[in-house]
PDB file of C-alpha atoms and ligand atoms in Angstrom:
ATOM      1  CA  UNK A  41      55.255  77.232  94.966  1.00  0.00           C
ATOM      2  CA  UNK A  42      53.856  76.261  91.463  1.00  0.00           C
ATOM      3  CA  UNK A  43      55.654  72.781  90.419  1.00  0.00           C
ATOM      4  CA  UNK A  44      54.562  70.146  88.035  1.00  0.00           C
ATOM      5  CA  UNK A  45      56.247  66.196  89.246  1.00  0.00           C
ATOM      6  CA  UNK A  46      56.985  64.665  86.678  1.00  0.00           C
ATOM      7  CA  UNK A  47      58.105  60.700  86.023  1.00  0.00           C
ATOM      8  CA  UNK A  48      56.876  57.539  84.373  1.00  0.00           C
ATOM      9  CA  UNK A  49      53.664  56.026  84.857  1.00  0.00           C
ATOM     10  CA  UNK A  50      53.897  54.389  88.533  1.00  0.00           C
ATOM     11  CA  UNK A  51      56.705  56.559  89.602  1.00  0.00           C
ATOM     12  CA  UNK A  52      54.129  58.101  92.042  1.00  0.00           C
ATOM     13  CA  UNK A  53      53.397  60.942  91.610  1.00  0.00           C
ATOM     14  CA  UNK A  54      49.689  60.767  92.975  1.00  0.00           C
ATOM     15  CA  UNK A  55      51.248  58.947  96.239  1.00  0.00           C
ATOM     16  CA  UNK A  56      53.706  61.883  96.414  1.00  0.00           C
ATOM     17  CA  UNK A  57      51.550  64.943  95.084  1.00  0.00           C
ATOM     18  CA  UNK A  58      48.685  64.081  98.123  1.00  0.00           C
ATOM     19  CA  UNK A  59      51.012  64.367 101.197  1.00  0.00           C
ATOM     20  CA  UNK A  60      52.878  67.354  99.836  1.00  0.00           C
ATOM     21  CA  UNK A  61      48.755  68.327  99.832  1.00  0.00           C
ATOM     22  CA  UNK A  62      48.484  67.987 103.131  1.00  0.00           C
ATOM     23  CA  UNK A  63      51.866  68.784 103.859  1.00  0.00           C
ATOM     24  CA  UNK A  64      52.474  72.318 102.007  1.00  0.00           C
ATOM     25  CA  UNK A  65      48.488  73.038 101.353  1.00  0.00           C
ATOM     26  CA  UNK A  66      48.921  73.289  98.060  1.00  0.00           C
ATOM     27  CA  UNK A  67      46.991  72.758  95.582  1.00  0.00           C
ATOM     28  CA  UNK A  68      46.982  69.902  93.250  1.00  0.00           C
ATOM     29  CA  UNK A  69      45.602  69.610  89.476  1.00  0.00           C
ATOM     30  CA  UNK A  70      45.916  65.782  88.175  1.00  0.00           C
ATOM     31  CA  UNK A  71      44.845  65.251  84.881  1.00  0.00           C
ATOM     32  CA  UNK A  72      44.429  61.443  85.146  1.00  0.00           C
ATOM     33  CA  UNK A  73      42.386  61.847  88.503  1.00  0.00           C
ATOM     34  CA  UNK A  74      40.390  64.475  86.074  1.00  0.00           C
ATOM     35  CA  UNK A  75      40.016  62.326  83.445  1.00  0.00           C
ATOM     36  CA  UNK A  76      38.415  59.131  85.170  1.00  0.00           C
ATOM     37  CA  UNK A  77      35.618  61.187  86.925  1.00  0.00           C
ATOM     38  CA  UNK A  78      34.699  62.562  84.282  1.00  0.00           C
ATOM     39  CA  UNK A  79      34.327  59.150  82.498  1.00  0.00           C
ATOM     40  CA  UNK A  80      32.786  58.546  85.865  1.00  0.00           C
ATOM     41  CA  UNK A  81      29.995  60.482  85.191  1.00  0.00           C
ATOM     42  CA  UNK A  82      30.057  60.081  82.072  1.00  0.00           C
ATOM     43  CA  UNK A  83      29.954  63.601  81.102  1.00  0.00           C
ATOM     44  CA  UNK A  84      30.613  65.827  77.827  1.00  0.00           C
ATOM     45  CA  UNK A  85      34.202  65.627  78.429  1.00  0.00           C
ATOM     46  CA  UNK A  86      33.735  62.318  79.577  1.00  0.00           C
ATOM     47  CA  UNK A  87      32.797  60.553  76.348  1.00  0.00           C
ATOM     48  CA  UNK A  88      35.110  62.065  74.535  1.00  0.00           C
ATOM     49  CA  UNK A  89      38.802  60.817  76.432  1.00  0.00           C
ATOM     50  CA  UNK A  90      37.052  57.258  77.681  1.00  0.00           C
ATOM     51  CA  UNK A  91      38.332  55.049  74.969  1.00  0.00           C
ATOM     52  CA  UNK A  92      41.846  57.346  75.163  1.00  0.00           C
ATOM     53  CA  UNK A  93      42.023  57.106  78.905  1.00  0.00           C
ATOM     54  CA  UNK A  94      41.110  54.030  79.275  1.00  0.00           C
ATOM     55  CA  UNK A  95      44.249  52.350  76.121  1.00  0.00           C
ATOM     56  CA  UNK A  96      46.561  54.140  77.414  1.00  0.00           C
ATOM     57  CA  UNK A  97      46.777  56.854  75.046  1.00  0.00           C
ATOM     58  CA  UNK A  98      47.205  60.717  75.001  1.00  0.00           C
ATOM     59  CA  UNK A  99      44.344  62.480  75.330  1.00  0.00           C
ATOM     60  CA  UNK A 100      44.732  65.315  72.675  1.00  0.00           C
ATOM     61  CA  UNK A 101      46.608  68.160  73.809  1.00  0.00           C
ATOM     62  CA  UNK A 102      43.744  70.377  73.299  1.00  0.00           C
ATOM     63  CA  UNK A 103      40.892  69.202  75.693  1.00  0.00           C
ATOM     64  CA  UNK A 104      44.014  68.801  77.759  1.00  0.00           C
ATOM     65  CA  UNK A 105      45.053  72.344  77.633  1.00  0.00           C
ATOM     66  CA  UNK A 106      41.794  73.693  77.921  1.00  0.00           C
ATOM     67  CA  UNK A 107      40.792  71.214  81.320  1.00  0.00           C
ATOM     68  CA  UNK A 108      43.730  72.452  82.149  1.00  0.00           C
ATOM     69  CA  UNK A 109      42.929  75.904  82.327  1.00  0.00           C
ATOM     70  CA  UNK A 110      39.774  75.331  83.671  1.00  0.00           C
ATOM     71  CA  UNK A 111      41.163  74.299  86.776  1.00  0.00           C
ATOM     72  CA  UNK A 112      43.782  76.734  87.284  1.00  0.00           C
ATOM     73  CA  UNK A 113      41.558  79.360  86.986  1.00  0.00           C
ATOM     74  CA  UNK A 114      39.687  77.845  89.933  1.00  0.00           C
ATOM     75  CA  UNK A 115      43.154  78.106  91.891  1.00  0.00           C
ATOM     76  CA  UNK A 116      42.652  80.899  94.444  1.00  0.00           C
ATOM     77  CA  UNK A 117      45.218  83.735  94.158  1.00  0.00           C
ATOM     78  CA  UNK A 118      48.611  83.011  95.352  1.00  0.00           C
ATOM     79  CA  UNK A 119      47.879  79.491  96.546  1.00  0.00           C
ATOM     80  CA  UNK A 120      50.409  76.999  95.615  1.00  0.00           C
ATOM     81  CA  UNK A 121      49.928  74.272  92.411  1.00  0.00           C
ATOM     82  CA  UNK A 122      51.462  71.514  91.736  1.00  0.00           C
ATOM     83  CA  UNK A 123      50.576  69.908  88.394  1.00  0.00           C
ATOM     84  CA  UNK A 124      50.655  65.705  87.828  1.00  0.00           C
ATOM     85  CA  UNK A 125      49.922  64.805  84.434  1.00  0.00           C
ATOM     86  CA  UNK A 126      50.914  67.867  82.736  1.00  0.00           C
ATOM     87  CA  UNK A 127      52.699  68.777  80.640  1.00  0.00           C
ATOM     88  CA  UNK A 128      52.872  65.415  79.205  1.00  0.00           C
ATOM     89  CA  UNK A 129      54.258  66.528  75.335  1.00  0.00           C
ATOM     90  CA  UNK A 130      56.158  69.166  74.075  1.00  0.00           C
ATOM     91  CA  UNK A 131      53.195  70.739  73.124  1.00  0.00           C
ATOM     92  CA  UNK A 132      51.799  71.239  76.579  1.00  0.00           C
ATOM     93  CA  UNK A 133      54.873  72.018  77.780  1.00  0.00           C
ATOM     94  CA  UNK A 134      54.803  75.142  75.268  1.00  0.00           C
ATOM     95  CA  UNK A 135      51.903  76.415  76.301  1.00  0.00           C
ATOM     96  CA  UNK A 136      51.861  75.653  79.826  1.00  0.00           C
ATOM     97  CA  UNK A 137      54.840  78.357  79.556  1.00  0.00           C
ATOM     98  CA  UNK A 138      51.860  81.047  78.784  1.00  0.00           C
ATOM     99  CA  UNK A 139      49.667  80.705  81.324  1.00  0.00           C
ATOM    100  CA  UNK A 140      51.675  79.180  84.744  1.00  0.00           C
ATOM    101  CA  UNK A 141      54.712  80.906  86.011  1.00  0.00           C
ATOM    102  CA  UNK A 142      56.457  77.244  86.894  1.00  0.00           C
ATOM    103  CA  UNK A 143      59.083  76.889  89.550  1.00  0.00           C
ATOM    104  CA  UNK A 144      60.182  74.344  90.336  1.00  0.00           C
ATOM    105  CA  UNK A 145      60.555  70.413  88.778  1.00  0.00           C
ATOM    106  CA  UNK A 146      59.561  67.408  91.408  1.00  0.00           C
ATOM    107  CA  UNK A 147      61.331  65.006  89.341  1.00  0.00           C
ATOM    108  CA  UNK A 148      61.037  61.010  90.156  1.00  0.00           C
ATOM    109  CA  UNK A 149      63.489  58.641  89.061  1.00  0.00           C
ATOM    110  CA  UNK A 150      62.146  54.882  89.897  1.00  0.00           C
ATOM    111  CA  UNK A 151      63.321  52.034  87.444  1.00  0.00           C
ATOM    112  CA  UNK A 152      60.859  50.427  84.880  1.00  0.00           C
ATOM    113  CA  UNK A 153      61.153  46.875  86.926  1.00  0.00           C
ATOM    114  CA  UNK A 154      59.955  48.242  89.782  1.00  0.00           C
ATOM    115  CA  UNK A 155      57.085  50.183  87.851  1.00  0.00           C
ATOM    116  CA  UNK A 156      55.861  47.332  85.963  1.00  0.00           C
ATOM    117  CA  UNK A 157      55.916  45.786  89.266  1.00  0.00           C
ATOM    118  CA  UNK A 158      53.803  48.179  91.478  1.00  0.00           C
ATOM    119  CA  UNK A 159      51.498  49.253  88.474  1.00  0.00           C
ATOM    120  CA  UNK A 160      50.391  45.752  88.319  1.00  0.00           C
ATOM    121  CA  UNK A 161      49.553  45.393  91.764  1.00  0.00           C
ATOM    122  CA  UNK A 162      48.467  48.721  91.781  1.00  0.00           C
ATOM    123  CA  UNK A 163      44.744  49.437  93.664  1.00  0.00           C
ATOM    124  CA  UNK A 164      42.613  52.970  93.355  1.00  0.00           C
ATOM    125  CA  UNK A 165      39.969  54.255  95.316  1.00  0.00           C
ATOM    126  CA  UNK A 166      36.424  54.486  93.529  1.00  0.00           C
ATOM    127  CA  UNK A 167      34.910  57.579  95.777  1.00  0.00           C
ATOM    128  CA  UNK A 168      38.439  59.298  96.435  1.00  0.00           C
ATOM    129  CA  UNK A 169      41.545  58.110  94.011  1.00  0.00           C
ATOM    130  CA  UNK A 170      43.399  57.354  96.766  1.00  0.00           C
ATOM    131  CA  UNK A 171      46.314  55.114  95.932  1.00  0.00           C
ATOM    132  CA  UNK A 172      47.131  51.529  97.283  1.00  0.00           C
ATOM    133  CA  UNK A 173      49.275  48.731  96.559  1.00  0.00           C
ATOM    134  CA  UNK A 174      48.308  45.222  97.291  1.00  0.00           C
ATOM    135  CA  UNK A 175      52.012  44.404  98.024  1.00  0.00           C
ATOM    136  CA  UNK A 176      54.123  47.553  98.919  1.00  0.00           C
ATOM    137  CA  UNK A 177      51.506  49.673 100.384  1.00  0.00           C
ATOM    138  CA  UNK A 178      48.091  48.397 101.499  1.00  0.00           C
ATOM    139  CA  UNK A 179      45.021  49.326 102.854  1.00  0.00           C
ATOM    140  CA  UNK A 180      44.290  48.138 106.890  1.00  0.00           C
ATOM    141  CA  UNK A 181      41.179  46.371 105.615  1.00  0.00           C
ATOM    142  CA  UNK A 182      42.048  44.330 101.752  1.00  0.00           C
ATOM    143  CA  UNK A 183      39.513  45.736  99.267  1.00  0.00           C
ATOM    144  CA  UNK A 184      38.884  48.916 100.983  1.00  0.00           C
ATOM    145  CA  UNK A 185      39.829  52.433 101.628  1.00  0.00           C
ATOM    146  CA  UNK A 186      41.595  53.340 104.757  1.00  0.00           C
ATOM    147  CA  UNK A 187      40.383  57.527 104.174  1.00  0.00           C
ATOM    148  CA  UNK A 188      36.820  56.733 103.051  1.00  0.00           C
ATOM    149  CA  UNK A 189      35.955  53.160 103.089  1.00  0.00           C
ATOM    150  CA  UNK A 190      35.233  53.213  99.831  1.00  0.00           C
ATOM    151  CA  UNK A 191      36.073  50.609  96.968  1.00  0.00           C
ATOM    152  CA  UNK A 192      39.253  49.862  95.544  1.00  0.00           C
ATOM    153  CA  UNK A 193      39.686  48.739  92.288  1.00  0.00           C
ATOM    154  CA  UNK A 194      41.372  47.701  89.470  1.00  0.00           C
ATOM    155  CA  UNK A 195      42.730  50.849  86.417  1.00  0.00           C
ATOM    156  CA  UNK A 196      41.774  48.696  83.084  1.00  0.00           C
ATOM    157  CA  UNK A 197      45.241  50.962  81.479  1.00  0.00           C
ATOM    158  CA  UNK A 198      46.974  48.661  84.519  1.00  0.00           C
ATOM    159  CA  UNK A 199      46.671  45.392  82.614  1.00  0.00           C
ATOM    160  CA  UNK A 200      50.347  44.073  81.835  1.00  0.00           C
ATOM    161  CA  UNK A 201      49.791  45.459  78.094  1.00  0.00           C
ATOM    162  CA  UNK A 202      48.214  49.150  78.320  1.00  0.00           C
ATOM    163  CA  UNK A 203      51.183  49.546  81.116  1.00  0.00           C
ATOM    164  CA  UNK A 204      54.115  48.635  78.193  1.00  0.00           C
ATOM    165  CA  UNK A 205      52.417  51.067  75.508  1.00  0.00           C
ATOM    166  CA  UNK A 206      51.825  54.105  79.062  1.00  0.00           C
ATOM    167  CA  UNK A 207      55.943  53.263  79.087  1.00  0.00           C
ATOM    168  CA  UNK A 208      56.652  54.033  75.677  1.00  0.00           C
ATOM    169  CA  UNK A 209      54.499  57.110  75.446  1.00  0.00           C
ATOM    170  CA  UNK A 210      56.618  58.756  78.597  1.00  0.00           C
ATOM    171  CA  UNK A 211      59.897  57.099  76.685  1.00  0.00           C
ATOM    172  CA  UNK A 212      58.772  58.508  73.510  1.00  0.00           C
ATOM    173  CA  UNK A 213      56.658  61.722  73.860  1.00  0.00           C
ATOM    174  CA  UNK A 214      57.414  62.910  78.574  1.00  0.00           C
ATOM    175  CA  UNK A 215      61.032  62.233  79.247  1.00  0.00           C
ATOM    176  CA  UNK A 216      62.209  64.238  76.138  1.00  0.00           C
ATOM    177  CA  UNK A 217      60.573  67.639  78.321  1.00  0.00           C
ATOM    178  CA  UNK A 218      63.671  67.248  80.972  1.00  0.00           C
ATOM    179  CA  UNK A 219      65.409  68.290  78.437  1.00  0.00           C
ATOM    180  CA  UNK A 220      63.507  70.947  77.256  1.00  0.00           C
ATOM    181  CA  UNK A 221      62.851  72.285  81.038  1.00  0.00           C
ATOM    182  CA  UNK A 222      67.328  71.904  82.073  1.00  0.00           C
ATOM    183  CA  UNK A 223      68.209  74.213  78.458  1.00  0.00           C
ATOM    184  CA  UNK A 224      65.679  76.853  80.049  1.00  0.00           C
ATOM    185  CA  UNK A 225      67.316  76.284  83.828  1.00  0.00           C
ATOM    186  CA  UNK A 226      63.834  75.360  85.633  1.00  0.00           C
ATOM    187  CA  UNK A 227      65.207  74.328  89.118  1.00  0.00           C
ATOM    188  CA  UNK A 228      64.934  70.368  89.671  1.00  0.00           C
ATOM    189  CA  UNK A 229      64.555  68.534  92.523  1.00  0.00           C
ATOM    190  CA  UNK A 230      65.358  64.825  91.478  1.00  0.00           C
ATOM    191  CA  UNK A 231      64.144  62.128  93.830  1.00  0.00           C
ATOM    192  CA  UNK A 232      65.853  58.681  93.278  1.00  0.00           C
ATOM    193  CA  UNK A 233      63.492  55.582  94.650  1.00  0.00           C
ATOM    194  CA  UNK A 234      65.945  52.038  94.249  1.00  0.00           C
ATOM    195  CA  UNK A 235      64.103  50.152  96.656  1.00  0.00           C
ATOM    196  CA  UNK A 236      60.329  48.383  95.673  1.00  0.00           C
ATOM    197  CA  UNK A 237      58.744  48.811  99.378  1.00  0.00           C
ATOM    198  CA  UNK A 238      60.926  52.144 100.392  1.00  0.00           C
ATOM    199  CA  UNK A 239      57.659  53.701 102.039  1.00  0.00           C
ATOM    200  CA  UNK A 240      56.290  57.158 100.835  1.00  0.00           C
ATOM    201  CA  UNK A 241      56.818  59.346 103.313  1.00  0.00           C
ATOM    202  CA  UNK A 242      61.011  58.671 103.552  1.00  0.00           C
ATOM    203  CA  UNK A 243      60.926  60.250  99.869  1.00  0.00           C
ATOM    204  CA  UNK A 244      58.191  63.183 100.715  1.00  0.00           C
ATOM    205  CA  UNK A 245      60.133  64.114 103.987  1.00  0.00           C
ATOM    206  CA  UNK A 246      63.511  64.573 101.557  1.00  0.00           C
ATOM    207  CA  UNK A 247      62.051  66.160  98.914  1.00  0.00           C
ATOM    208  CA  UNK A 248      60.482  69.027 101.518  1.00  0.00           C
ATOM    209  CA  UNK A 249      63.918  69.381 102.278  1.00  0.00           C
ATOM    210  CA  UNK A 250      65.024  70.294  99.134  1.00  0.00           C
ATOM    211  CA  UNK A 251      61.784  72.148  99.138  1.00  0.00           C
ATOM    212  CA  UNK A 252      62.869  74.001 101.980  1.00  0.00           C
ATOM    213  CA  UNK A 253      66.665  74.063 100.865  1.00  0.00           C
ATOM    214  CA  UNK A 254      64.859  76.648  97.739  1.00  0.00           C
ATOM    215  CA  UNK A 255      63.016  78.574 100.161  1.00  0.00           C
ATOM    216  CA  UNK A 256      59.704  77.738  98.454  1.00  0.00           C
ATOM    217  CA  UNK A 257      57.539  75.958 101.844  1.00  0.00           C
TER     218      UNK A 257
HETATM  219  P1  ADP B 340      49.973  57.668  84.687  1.00  0.00           P
HETATM  220  O1  ADP B 340      49.922  56.402  86.287  1.00  0.00           O
HETATM  221  O2  ADP B 340      50.117  56.835  83.446  1.00  0.00           O
HETATM  222  O3  ADP B 340      50.193  58.152  85.114  1.00  0.00           O
HETATM  223  P2  ADP B 340      47.643  59.418  85.036  1.00  0.00           P
HETATM  224  O4  ADP B 340      46.426  58.644  85.796  1.00  0.00           O
HETATM  225  O5  ADP B 340      48.635  60.637  85.266  1.00  0.00           O
HETATM  226  O6  ADP B 340      48.318  58.144  84.625  1.00  0.00           O
HETATM  227  O7  ADP B 340      46.932  59.454  83.915  1.00  0.00           O
HETATM  228  C1  ADP B 340      45.600  58.271  82.930  1.00  0.00           C
HETATM  229  C2  ADP B 340      45.621  58.336  81.628  1.00  0.00           C
HETATM  230  O8  ADP B 340      44.864  60.433  81.368  1.00  0.00           O
HETATM  231  C3  ADP B 340      46.932  59.095  80.118  1.00  0.00           C
HETATM  232  O9  ADP B 340      46.802  57.631  80.527  1.00  0.00           O
HETATM  233  C4  ADP B 340      46.461  59.035  79.480  1.00  0.00           C
HETATM  234  O10 ADP B 340      44.917  58.563  78.675  1.00  0.00           O
HETATM  235  C5  ADP B 340      45.695  60.392  80.232  1.00  0.00           C
HETATM  236  N1  ADP B 340      46.266  61.791  79.938  1.00  0.00           N
HETATM  237  C6  ADP B 340      46.304  62.353  81.596  1.00  0.00           C
HETATM  238  N2  ADP B 340      47.101  63.525  81.478  1.00  0.00           N
HETATM  239  C7  ADP B 340      47.139  63.937  80.566  1.00  0.00           C
HETATM  240  C8  ADP B 340      48.382  64.610  79.577  1.00  0.00           C
HETATM  241  N3  ADP B 340      48.884  65.396  80.413  1.00  0.00           N
HETATM  242  N4  ADP B 340      47.501  65.123  77.819  1.00  0.00           N
HETATM  243  C9  ADP B 340      46.886  63.755  77.711  1.00  0.00           C
HETATM  244  N5  ADP B 340      46.728  62.728  78.279  1.00  0.00           N
HETATM  245  C10 ADP B 340      46.460  62.960  79.347  1.00  0.00           C
HETATM  246 ZN1   ZN B 341      38.795  56.684  99.542  1.00  0.00          ZN
END
């Protein structure tokens, strides 16, 4: 299965893709996680992308495409892949077409008010990147990751000003890609969230059922 997981910031792309990874044994390439790790390491790439990531702006296409190619090259032959956070622009989608045989889009539809609530209370593990929420998806011990005991922190781009900017970029530049893929008849699985504290497992099960129907599990 070659998939992209698609949705606004805070829709739950990271949360669902890590769960699907466990269930399906697929590889997940999460652009935001890759960039944050590079920023933390202060690598050459990290220095280039730091200001964009912290301000919630898009990293230039040339850089993102290059990074994606490097990560795709490391995926074992025949393994399933979920892309999280790519493509985000039409240019990226066009490049993807030349390097990735997309089978399915997993679309997460979440109303803006839920997104804003979630992002402003989101916490991320410094060590493994696992995502929590101080109100809706708590870690067992406050401030500590369940999986690795790492310290939880709030992303710089999860401040209310930057959240608004990221949502606008999604509206303007990323969500139009759905029309693009619709015209290409790429199969679409839509998962709709209407209740803020829906446990991720519920939606993951629904997605798995839909994927089974498409014979992709
Ligand atoms: P979000 O919660 O906004 O979906 P991500 O963790 O996926 O966050 O991405 C964080 C940041 O990394 C983005 O705001 C952007 O600066 C950068 N980024 C990630 N993916 C891309 C991409 N495909 N194109 C450009 N910038 C990207
Ligand atoms: Zn952790």
